[in-house]
Amino acid sequence: MGSDNIESILIENRQFAPNQDFVNRARINADQLAALHQQANDDYTGFWAQQAREALDWHKPFTKILNESKAPHYSWFDDGELNVSYNCIDRHLAKSANKNAIIFEGEQGDTSYITYQELHSRVSTFANALKAKGITSGDRVVIYMPMTPEAVIAMQACARIGAIHSVVFGGFSAESLRDRINDAGAKMLITADGGHRGGKIVELKSAADKALDTSGGCPTIENVIVYQRTAHNIAMQSGRDIWWHDAIKEQSNDCEPTWVNAEHPLFLLYTSGSTGKPKGIQHSSAGYLLGAALTNSWVFDLNDNDIFWCTADVGWITGHTYVAYGPLAVGATIVIYEGAPTVPDAGRFWKMVERHKITVFYTAPTAIRALMKQGDEFPNAYDLSSIRLLGTVGEPINPEAWMWYHTVIGKERCPIVDTWWQTETGCNMITPIPGAMFTKPGSCTKALPGIMADVVDEDGNSITEANKGGYLVITKPFPSMLRTIWGDDERYVDTYYPKFDGRFYLAGDSARKDEDGYFWIMGRIDDVLNVSGHRLGTMEVESALVAHELVAEAAVVGKPHEIKGESIFAYVVLKGERPAGGVDDELTKTLRDWVGEQIGAIAKPDEIRYADNLPKTRSGKIMRRLLRTIAKGEEITSDTSTLENEAILDQLQGKI
Ligand code: WTA
């Protein structure tokens, strides 16, 4: 990509300062933030060492900080020892044994509360059950569970005994599960009979059976532990499968944590790269936990009385850092919800906010837009006054959705933290500190203290001109970064350090910085279009489209074009009915002109296709590669098993 002419045209000028009440209570005010930045700039490793000493409990204190001898395989706090589960649970018992660690709500409305004391007991008991099945430090355990507290308990139990977990999202198919188990060489699978989602049972155990018993299966798996959630009929293979409730029978609720080296792998999490094969992103114990703990305190401002609901599933990195580990590391109360946001209706999230008096709410722009589409009457029917802070993650949020979140959910009272980060970075990287900074709709603002982010050109030079796009890079190693791709050190280097003589971590996103030094993410590098020699972020065209009053959602991809290089192909979901047959020439003209007005004629989509939905993974990511394939009129060969709604494929292809 020639970053010279990544053009950024959509300029958003509104600014919002946090309200005074929030500022007065915030953990970090503007002066404290400035001091943290100063410290990190003056003495980078000293800053991180101090944070690591203050935020974590060490069994054996570290004397070394950053080791660069095997760069870009960096390591941190090399000679220290700790245990992640101890840091998330045991150390809070003296003060918070009876405090709720987890508030759980099932899709059908069943609710349970787990105190820190009880969590300690359940994690320890299950950890002993894992040991009894021969799991020891360094073994890989795959977790394929519904979004229930047992998923978190299983993760924490692995951490307690030094086993490396790899959570596979419950919406992934048997094939994806098999590939991940085999890549990780996992010895055990922890699953459930099923889970409740969208009023239906998600058949986890039968998918697991298919993964294990067909197409070569998973030769490394010795045992499967099955949590009983739905109690519907499933097959159990004797000798291999064991019920969770049987596995914990007669296990003690006392399990001494296994102290591990700071660099001991805590987990693998598979994520898609630019090639077909998912990468097993490998995270460390201490560095990862440090990032998780710090950001839950700095960014989510978690205090003793907060009830934090991050809606992410534990199958994604957000569900690791802002559900299973980070909030517990700082002793907070989390909410876990099993089901879909629209069961029984689009008011479910807001009803839960009212019911559990949620104070900090973190979700994805795609959910915000989907709920926005349903109308204000849903949030307006509930008391949302408990909320004091809102967050978003996973994709750029368009200003219209940001403003809706701000006014209709936050009642113009609550700061919004738009958090940019990745599976690879382990925790928030570029994001507001809510009590210390003003925000702008659509910008993730600035890098956290100790995170050295920049936008650079093709030669790796920092771009100083405001609003000029380039590569988003992190210029110094940081504790929570991935350590490698499991079993593939070379791919790690090739993927993240392919340029700039290996000096910078290449995030894979393009971005710009505005006059205030605020970052604006323009999309993945591979989602940048080149139209007549002009580069445009697909996100900017989408943002323009969804800014139109008739449009609920849009996805834009490039389609090879003889003269222009690439033409712009847009898929649009309207707020109202889809036009009959998916065609409406007049509306298409209106929208093209609209985009022309918002950005410039260059950004007008050449084609627009209307559908009832966009193809997304269950985590809400638009499947762009699939859309590109369809735009080109090519046959679909990629895996569509994670699609929420496979029937829309015909609409997207213009067949119906
Ligand atoms: C995108 C999710 C804009 C970005 C935590 C990144 C974002 C990728 C934001 C990582 C944001 C994430 N604004 N874009 N606030 N957050 N992204 O690994 O393209 O699922 O590279 O991690 O999501 O996605 P991942």
XYZ file of C-alpha atoms and ligand atoms in Angstrom:
681
model
C 0.000 0.000 0.000
C 1.276 3.491 -0.714
C 0.199 5.278 2.417
C 1.091 8.640 0.873
C -2.337 9.037 -0.451
C -4.632 7.358 1.994
C -7.138 10.121 2.024
C -9.272 10.960 4.913
C -12.150 13.135 4.078
C -14.778 12.645 6.731
C -14.074 15.246 9.357
C -16.044 15.302 12.592
C -15.609 18.378 14.742
C -17.814 17.940 17.796
C -16.133 17.610 21.179
C -17.541 16.409 24.474
C -15.975 17.036 27.860
C -16.778 14.599 30.700
C -19.348 15.977 33.122
C -18.129 17.400 36.399
C -19.685 14.694 38.594
C -17.824 12.083 36.657
C -14.576 14.019 36.819
C -14.887 14.468 40.593
C -15.197 10.735 41.151
C -12.831 9.518 38.462
C -9.788 7.479 39.402
C -7.603 9.511 37.055
C -7.980 13.214 36.432
C -6.202 15.278 33.797
C -3.224 16.104 36.030
C -2.717 12.504 37.032
C -2.934 11.438 33.408
C -0.323 13.990 32.418
C 1.933 12.691 35.201
C 1.553 9.102 34.008
C 2.429 10.076 30.442
C 5.400 12.032 31.686
C 6.670 9.112 33.742
C 6.286 6.688 30.829
C 8.093 9.062 28.499
C 10.927 9.769 30.924
C 11.626 6.214 32.053
C 9.731 3.711 29.936
C 10.775 0.458 31.588
C 10.805 2.029 35.054
C 7.218 3.108 34.483
C 6.125 -0.414 33.561
C 8.054 -1.963 36.452
C 6.325 0.319 38.914
C 2.904 -0.445 37.431
C 3.630 -4.174 37.556
C 4.673 -3.984 41.204
C 1.640 -1.968 42.218
C -1.072 -3.666 40.170
C -0.111 -7.316 40.625
C 0.734 -9.603 43.536
C 3.971 -11.473 42.901
C 4.947 -14.773 44.492
C 8.521 -14.064 43.518
C 9.276 -10.435 42.672
C 10.939 -9.765 39.331
C 14.305 -8.057 39.041
C 14.367 -7.873 35.243
C 11.974 -5.693 33.245
C 12.137 -5.817 29.433
C 14.201 -8.393 27.600
C 14.878 -7.453 23.986
C 17.532 -10.049 23.257
C 15.235 -12.115 21.037
C 13.419 -9.190 19.402
C 10.770 -9.036 18.099
C 10.027 -11.825 20.589
C 10.070 -9.550 23.606
C 9.566 -10.702 27.160
C 8.780 -8.878 30.391
C 9.499 -9.391 34.082
C 11.419 -12.570 33.136
C 12.438 -13.831 36.549
C 9.173 -13.034 38.374
C 6.606 -15.630 39.426
C 2.899 -15.275 40.057
C -0.447 -16.896 39.475
C -3.201 -15.207 37.493
C -6.090 -16.877 39.305
C -4.578 -15.894 42.651
C -4.453 -12.303 41.442
C -8.060 -12.421 40.242
C -9.574 -14.134 43.267
C -7.524 -15.028 46.345
C -6.040 -11.636 46.963
C -9.493 -10.064 47.266
C -10.775 -12.487 49.883
C -9.518 -10.585 52.905
C -11.551 -7.543 51.949
C -14.250 -8.729 49.563
C -15.080 -12.366 50.297
C -18.800 -11.638 50.357
C -18.843 -9.241 47.470
C -20.408 -10.463 44.241
C -17.794 -11.363 41.681
C -20.365 -12.485 39.101
C -24.005 -11.693 38.485
C -25.363 -14.109 35.922
C -28.551 -13.916 33.887
C -29.580 -16.709 31.562
C -31.522 -15.998 28.413
C -34.623 -17.418 30.029
C -34.264 -15.014 32.948
C -32.716 -17.331 35.558
C -30.304 -15.376 37.705
C -27.495 -16.299 40.057
C -24.913 -14.494 42.150
C -21.406 -15.723 42.877
C -19.353 -14.067 45.605
C -15.575 -13.928 45.532
C -15.518 -16.593 48.258
C -17.738 -18.880 46.254
C -15.806 -18.239 43.075
C -12.648 -19.192 44.915
C -14.232 -22.417 46.027
C -15.683 -23.322 42.633
C -12.527 -22.491 40.702
C -10.409 -24.483 43.154
C -12.723 -27.488 43.029
C -12.759 -27.509 39.262
C -8.984 -27.023 39.137
C -8.649 -30.146 41.265
C -10.955 -31.976 38.867
C -8.683 -31.000 35.972
C -5.665 -32.261 37.869
C -7.446 -35.510 38.618
C -7.847 -35.979 34.875
C -4.117 -35.580 34.393
C -3.949 -31.922 33.365
C -0.726 -30.260 34.422
C 1.053 -26.996 33.859
C 1.613 -26.263 30.161
C -1.080 -28.654 28.894
C -3.563 -27.124 26.474
C -7.259 -27.213 27.293
C -9.882 -26.088 24.795
C -13.036 -24.479 26.192
C -16.181 -24.492 24.025
C -18.913 -23.240 26.283
C -22.054 -21.173 26.453
C -21.754 -17.767 28.094
C -22.312 -18.954 31.665
C -20.176 -18.486 34.798
C -18.765 -21.973 34.251
C -16.891 -20.664 31.206
C -15.092 -18.180 33.438
C -14.602 -20.807 36.128
C -13.025 -23.156 33.580
C -10.659 -20.417 32.379
C -9.693 -19.432 35.910
C -9.208 -23.082 36.887
C -6.781 -23.569 34.006
C -4.906 -20.447 35.064
C -4.801 -21.742 38.618
C -2.846 -24.856 37.631
C -0.810 -23.341 34.798
C -2.756 -25.084 32.017
C -3.003 -23.047 28.806
C -6.587 -22.567 27.719
C -7.879 -21.788 24.294
C -11.486 -20.684 24.242
C -13.328 -21.365 21.013
C -16.443 -19.272 20.503
C -19.607 -21.363 20.821
C -20.852 -20.099 17.474
C -17.970 -21.708 15.602
C -18.644 -24.880 13.686
C -17.338 -28.366 14.428
C -14.719 -27.931 11.713
C -13.373 -24.736 13.210
C -13.311 -26.331 16.629
C -11.399 -29.341 15.311
C -8.807 -27.174 13.566
C -8.196 -25.181 16.724
C -7.955 -28.218 18.983
C -5.479 -29.834 16.626
C -3.381 -26.739 16.145
C -3.147 -26.305 19.919
C -2.554 -30.035 20.513
C -5.113 -29.902 23.319
C -5.404 -32.746 25.788
C -8.815 -31.869 27.084
C -12.021 -30.271 25.847
C -14.434 -28.565 28.220
C -17.879 -28.056 26.763
C -21.566 -28.159 27.674
C -24.567 -30.106 26.490
C -25.781 -26.852 24.987
C -26.551 -23.209 25.619
C -29.548 -20.945 25.169
C -29.417 -18.368 22.430
C -32.145 -16.686 20.445
C -34.779 -18.898 22.043
C -33.047 -22.021 20.759
C -30.554 -24.517 22.076
C -27.039 -24.178 20.705
C -25.907 -27.767 20.203
C -22.428 -27.588 21.628
C -21.885 -31.214 22.570
C -23.043 -32.592 19.249
C -20.750 -30.140 17.452
C -17.941 -31.223 19.759
C -18.677 -34.877 18.941
C -18.527 -34.089 15.255
C -15.204 -32.321 15.739
C -13.772 -35.239 17.680
C -15.250 -38.115 15.721
C -15.136 -37.127 12.053
C -12.518 -36.140 9.474
C -9.605 -37.509 11.435
C -10.912 -36.143 14.731
C -8.625 -34.805 17.418
C -6.050 -37.428 18.366
C -4.608 -35.452 21.272
C -7.881 -35.173 23.207
C -8.049 -37.598 26.137
C -11.105 -36.354 28.000
C -14.153 -34.183 27.520
C -15.773 -32.532 30.525
C -19.405 -31.655 29.859
C -21.242 -29.025 31.845
C -24.967 -29.649 32.017
C -26.768 -26.477 31.039
C -29.801 -27.384 28.958
C -30.327 -30.972 30.135
C -31.546 -32.027 26.702
C -30.545 -35.347 25.291
C -26.938 -35.704 24.162
C -24.514 -38.572 23.672
C -21.759 -39.271 26.194
C -18.873 -41.481 25.154
C -17.864 -43.654 28.048
C -14.220 -43.488 28.987
C -13.795 -40.151 27.237
C -16.671 -37.932 28.360
C -17.476 -37.020 31.918
C -20.114 -34.710 33.333
C -18.809 -31.576 35.064
C -20.920 -32.387 38.152
C -19.372 -35.853 38.342
C -15.857 -34.571 37.746
C -16.033 -32.236 40.746
C -17.610 -34.780 43.079
C -15.322 -35.424 46.003
C -12.821 -32.811 44.881
C -11.554 -30.507 47.576
C -12.276 -26.799 47.317
C -8.721 -26.061 48.298
C -6.211 -25.855 45.477
C -2.868 -24.202 45.986
C -2.177 -21.998 42.941
C 0.636 -23.219 40.706
C 3.175 -20.410 40.654
C 4.343 -19.833 37.122
C 6.961 -17.724 35.449
C 5.803 -14.296 34.282
C 6.178 -15.424 30.671
C 4.293 -18.704 31.100
C 1.579 -18.757 28.392
C -1.800 -17.987 29.934
C -3.876 -18.677 26.864
C -4.089 -19.031 23.114
C -6.869 -17.352 21.228
C -7.374 -18.035 17.552
C -8.076 -15.121 15.290
C -8.352 -14.676 11.553
C -5.488 -13.215 9.657
C -5.125 -12.240 6.062
C -4.682 -15.865 5.110
C -7.283 -18.569 5.653
C -5.693 -20.370 8.588
C -6.504 -18.859 11.994
C -3.556 -17.807 14.091
C -3.189 -18.944 17.690
C -2.383 -15.677 19.411
C -0.277 -16.540 22.453
C -0.425 -14.360 25.541
C 1.783 -14.336 28.617
C 0.692 -14.459 32.259
C 2.122 -11.341 33.908
C 2.284 -8.896 31.010
C -1.214 -9.778 29.865
C -2.694 -9.532 33.334
C -0.974 -6.229 33.922
C -2.600 -4.723 30.825
C -5.961 -6.212 31.767
C -5.845 -4.914 35.337
C -4.585 -1.445 34.468
C -7.100 -0.779 31.718
C -10.044 -1.956 33.810
C -9.006 0.608 36.349
C -7.833 3.446 34.076
C -10.298 3.170 31.206
C -13.351 1.632 32.854
C -12.645 3.534 36.037
C -13.825 0.557 38.094
C -14.425 1.305 41.737
C -15.745 -0.761 44.607
C -19.386 -0.064 43.862
C -19.352 -0.592 40.137
C -21.334 -3.258 38.341
C -19.566 -3.791 35.025
C -21.215 -5.373 32.045
C -19.069 -6.079 29.032
C -21.412 -7.853 26.623
C -18.651 -9.760 24.815
C -18.583 -13.541 24.770
C -15.536 -15.187 26.357
C -14.845 -16.633 22.909
C -13.337 -13.276 21.938
C -10.462 -11.299 23.379
C -12.852 -8.713 24.813
C -14.491 -11.459 26.849
C -11.074 -12.476 28.163
C -9.807 -9.078 29.186
C -13.037 -7.353 30.213
C -14.998 -10.351 31.555
C -12.896 -13.301 32.672
C -9.692 -11.635 33.889
C -9.365 -7.859 34.064
C -12.400 -6.862 36.141
C -11.720 -9.676 38.596
C -8.071 -8.667 38.846
C -9.276 -5.316 40.180
C -11.933 -6.881 42.419
C -15.009 -5.645 40.526
C -18.463 -7.177 40.030
C -19.210 -8.371 36.512
C -22.439 -9.231 34.771
C -22.601 -12.216 32.462
C -25.525 -12.739 30.103
C -26.034 -15.946 28.228
C -28.269 -15.011 25.330
C -29.121 -12.733 22.432
C -29.749 -8.986 22.815
C -33.177 -9.199 21.250
C -34.773 -11.905 23.408
C -37.604 -11.423 24.121
C -37.253 -8.014 22.453
C -34.777 -5.232 21.734
C -35.185 -3.940 25.283
C -33.291 -6.828 26.871
C -29.992 -5.009 27.431
C -31.738 -1.979 28.906
C -33.944 -4.097 31.086
C -30.830 -5.773 32.454
C -29.208 -2.408 33.085
C -32.212 -1.418 35.176
C -32.490 -4.758 36.937
C -28.850 -5.154 37.935
C -28.127 -1.431 38.310
C -25.263 -1.668 35.875
C -22.900 1.291 36.142
C -20.408 0.627 33.358
C -21.593 -0.772 30.036
C -19.298 -1.903 27.202
C -20.498 -3.205 23.864
C -19.797 -3.141 20.122
C -20.878 -0.490 17.601
C -22.676 -3.189 15.638
C -24.920 -3.883 18.636
C -25.471 -0.183 19.166
C -26.521 0.300 15.552
C -28.761 -2.752 15.599
C -30.508 -1.580 18.752
C -30.685 1.991 17.504
C -32.526 0.678 14.479
C -35.228 -0.774 16.738
C -36.187 2.648 18.032
C -35.823 4.731 21.168
C -38.909 3.324 22.828
C -36.937 0.295 24.016
C -34.266 2.128 26.023
C -36.767 4.798 27.021
C -38.914 2.182 28.749
C -36.218 1.494 31.368
C -34.385 3.340 34.095
C -30.835 3.760 32.843
C -29.781 6.209 35.523
C -27.340 3.741 37.107
C -25.039 3.969 34.069
C -22.117 6.341 34.486
C -19.739 5.211 31.757
C -20.191 3.684 28.295
C -17.706 1.927 26.068
C -17.404 0.590 22.540
C -14.989 -1.786 20.887
C -14.219 -3.801 17.803
C -14.752 -1.446 14.921
C -14.885 2.235 14.262
C -18.108 3.715 15.547
C -19.834 6.051 13.162
C -20.698 9.469 14.622
C -24.448 8.873 14.284
C -24.335 5.740 16.453
C -21.984 7.485 18.866
C -24.456 10.351 19.262
C -27.332 7.953 19.806
C -25.353 6.096 22.455
C -24.450 9.411 24.035
C -27.941 10.906 24.101
C -30.400 8.024 24.293
C -28.383 5.635 26.488
C -25.990 7.974 28.307
C -28.517 10.826 28.573
C -25.631 13.157 27.732
C -24.210 12.408 31.174
C -21.838 9.536 30.571
C -18.464 9.652 28.880
C -17.964 7.175 26.055
C -14.691 5.285 25.833
C -14.109 4.216 22.237
C -11.398 1.634 22.809
C -9.057 0.671 19.989
C -7.136 -2.531 20.497
C -6.739 -6.058 19.085
C -6.612 -9.699 20.071
C -2.872 -9.289 19.692
C -2.502 -6.305 22.013
C -4.373 -8.018 24.863
C -5.902 -4.836 26.227
C -7.085 -1.341 25.285
C -4.351 0.696 23.631
C -5.799 3.874 22.160
C -8.764 5.097 24.149
C -9.897 7.976 26.315
C -9.243 8.115 30.038
C -12.821 9.109 30.723
C -12.391 11.629 33.525
C -9.381 13.276 31.994
C -10.050 13.858 28.310
C -12.642 15.226 25.952
C -13.998 12.879 23.324
C -14.993 13.266 19.691
C -17.601 11.005 18.088
C -15.771 8.434 15.982
C -12.276 8.939 17.393
C -10.629 6.533 19.824
C -8.624 9.577 21.005
C -5.080 8.913 22.268
C -2.784 6.118 23.348
C -2.703 5.139 27.009
C 0.305 6.004 29.157
C 3.116 3.610 28.273
C 1.659 2.801 24.858
C 3.650 4.449 22.097
C 1.327 4.566 19.111
C 1.939 6.486 15.921
C 0.895 6.849 12.316
C 3.759 6.378 9.886
C 4.316 6.476 6.154
C 5.674 3.786 3.860
C 9.228 4.418 5.085
C 8.293 4.313 8.743
C 8.500 8.073 9.240
C 6.025 9.605 11.623
C 3.359 11.549 9.754
C 3.185 14.971 11.277
C 0.664 16.496 8.909
C -2.796 16.488 10.493
C -5.390 14.146 9.021
C -2.988 12.447 6.666
C -3.526 8.716 6.730
C -0.878 6.058 7.189
C 0.022 2.857 8.978
C -0.949 2.541 12.616
C 2.073 1.222 14.521
C 3.184 0.718 18.105
C 6.764 1.883 18.334
C 7.845 0.182 21.568
C 7.192 -3.278 22.970
C 4.560 -3.259 25.739
C 3.824 -5.870 28.433
C 0.405 -7.068 27.216
C 1.411 -7.713 23.620
C 1.152 -11.169 22.080
C 4.299 -13.240 22.495
C 4.055 -15.215 19.293
C 1.715 -17.181 17.076
C 1.422 -20.624 18.626
C 3.841 -22.972 16.908
C 4.764 -20.470 14.237
C 7.367 -17.917 15.305
C 8.116 -17.100 11.707
C 4.540 -16.173 10.906
C 4.532 -13.942 13.982
C 7.515 -12.017 12.662
C 6.165 -11.913 9.099
C 2.727 -10.729 10.176
C 3.540 -8.097 12.758
C 7.038 -6.980 11.863
C 7.118 -7.204 8.073
C 8.223 -3.614 7.497
C 10.309 -0.806 8.900
C 13.257 -3.148 9.650
C 11.215 -4.756 12.400
C 11.284 -1.598 14.485
C 7.510 -1.263 14.945
C 4.584 -3.509 15.635
C 2.354 -3.184 12.566
C -1.254 -3.200 13.703
C -2.749 -3.815 10.269
C -4.981 -0.752 10.490
C -4.721 2.545 8.733
C -5.289 5.659 10.776
C -4.856 9.397 10.881
C -4.214 11.877 13.643
C -6.083 15.161 13.717
C -4.956 18.615 14.848
C -5.353 17.579 18.490
C -3.320 14.420 17.994
C -6.491 12.320 18.230
C -6.417 9.012 16.374
C -9.079 8.103 13.839
C -9.043 4.488 12.708
C -9.741 4.261 8.995
C -10.078 0.501 8.713
C -7.873 -2.456 8.054
C -5.072 -1.912 5.619
C -6.618 -4.541 3.423
C -9.924 -2.669 3.542
C -8.491 0.469 2.099
C -9.792 1.104 -1.393
C -7.922 2.580 -4.257
C -10.307 4.399 -6.540
C -8.735 6.234 -9.423
C -5.489 6.498 -7.497
C -7.234 7.895 -4.441
C -7.217 5.842 -1.349
C -10.331 5.796 0.778
C -11.091 4.002 4.018
C -14.075 1.733 3.464
C -15.229 2.823 6.899
C -15.542 6.399 5.821
C -17.899 5.498 2.983
C -19.878 3.302 5.379
C -20.019 6.035 7.931
C -21.383 8.399 5.317
C -24.009 5.894 4.228
C -25.221 5.179 7.746
C -25.393 8.896 8.399
C -28.330 8.926 5.946
C -31.658 8.801 7.719
C -32.911 5.780 5.783
C -29.839 3.625 6.356
C -29.301 1.364 9.347
C -26.091 -0.349 8.346
C -23.697 -0.465 5.452
C -20.645 -2.397 4.363
C -18.421 -1.281 1.557
C -15.892 -3.325 -0.368
C -13.699 -2.751 -3.342
C -14.422 -4.439 -6.648
C -11.771 -4.547 -9.354
C -12.522 -1.962 -12.028
C -10.920 -1.687 -15.410
C -10.434 2.043 -15.453
C -10.518 3.188 -11.865
C -8.541 0.328 -10.343
C -11.260 -0.330 -7.873
C -14.900 0.578 -7.742
C -16.962 0.874 -4.605
C -19.575 -1.736 -3.920
C -21.948 -1.061 -1.044
C -24.283 -3.385 0.787
C -26.982 -1.489 2.608
C -29.504 -2.413 5.283
C -32.335 0.086 5.452
C -34.165 1.096 8.609
C -37.430 0.339 6.808
C -38.360 -2.414 4.357
C -35.889 -3.774 1.858
C -36.924 -2.713 -1.674
C -38.712 -5.433 -3.619
C -36.176 -7.667 -5.322
C -33.398 -5.695 -3.700
C -33.468 -2.975 -6.359
C -34.475 0.663 -6.083
C -32.812 2.886 -8.634
C -34.155 6.085 -7.210
C -32.975 5.342 -3.692
C -29.614 4.270 -5.051
C -29.266 7.601 -6.786
C -30.246 9.411 -3.575
C -27.672 7.520 -1.543
C -24.922 7.966 -4.106
C -25.570 11.682 -4.162
C -25.658 11.682 -0.380
C -22.261 10.036 -0.136
C -21.038 12.429 -2.782
C -22.182 15.243 -0.548
C -20.724 13.774 2.620
C -17.313 12.873 1.277
C -16.908 13.753 -2.385
C -17.811 12.352 -5.768
C -14.870 9.991 -5.604
C -16.496 8.080 -2.773
C -19.864 7.493 -4.434
C -20.616 3.790 -4.493
C -20.834 2.436 -8.004
C -23.280 -0.227 -6.982
C -25.588 -0.629 -4.023
C -27.263 -3.847 -3.060
C -29.941 -3.997 -0.377
C -30.289 -6.780 2.130
C -32.144 -7.435 5.381
C -28.874 -8.047 7.181
C -25.159 -7.948 6.677
C -23.199 -11.174 6.940
C -21.469 -11.136 10.290
C -19.692 -13.494 12.543
C -21.393 -14.011 15.877
C -18.973 -11.522 17.343
C -20.479 -8.926 15.084
C -17.670 -8.540 12.608
C -18.765 -7.963 9.048
C -17.421 -10.726 6.836
C -15.733 -8.476 4.330
C -13.889 -11.126 2.447
C -17.214 -12.811 1.768
C -18.693 -9.507 0.572
C -15.748 -8.956 -1.729
C -16.255 -12.399 -3.205
C -19.926 -11.673 -3.772
C -19.220 -8.223 -5.225
C -16.949 -9.831 -7.764
C -19.676 -12.310 -8.627
C -17.438 -15.200 -7.648
C -18.508 -18.425 -6.085
C -18.490 -18.518 -2.287
C -15.927 -20.992 -1.052
C -15.226 -19.622 2.424
C -16.753 -20.994 5.612
C -20.124 -19.343 6.237
C -20.956 -21.503 9.252
C -20.593 -18.649 11.712
C -23.163 -16.498 9.928
C -26.100 -15.478 12.093
C -28.415 -15.732 9.102
C -27.287 -17.756 6.105
C -30.415 -16.960 4.101
C -29.265 -13.432 3.398
C -26.622 -14.789 1.045
C -29.171 -14.927 -1.766
C -30.139 -11.299 -1.181
C -26.541 -10.178 -1.137
C -25.893 -12.010 -4.371
C -28.843 -10.222 -5.955
C -30.688 -13.501 -6.583
C -33.862 -12.533 -4.737
C -10.753 -3.040 14.823
C -11.057 -6.510 19.098
C -11.856 1.166 15.304
C -9.380 -2.725 14.248
C -10.705 -5.862 20.439
C -8.498 -3.766 14.899
C -11.387 -0.952 16.003
C -9.410 -4.950 14.960
C -11.662 -0.586 17.339
C -9.065 -5.922 16.043
C -12.081 0.755 17.587
C -11.063 -2.658 17.276
N -12.151 1.595 16.532
N -11.479 -0.074 15.008
N -12.392 1.179 18.796
N -11.460 -1.670 18.097
N -11.043 -2.243 16.007
O -8.684 -8.674 17.220
O -9.426 -2.900 12.853
O -11.217 -8.772 17.180
O -7.334 -4.037 14.173
O -9.972 -7.202 18.653
O -10.722 -4.403 15.175
O -10.073 -6.882 16.178
P -9.999 -7.983 17.292
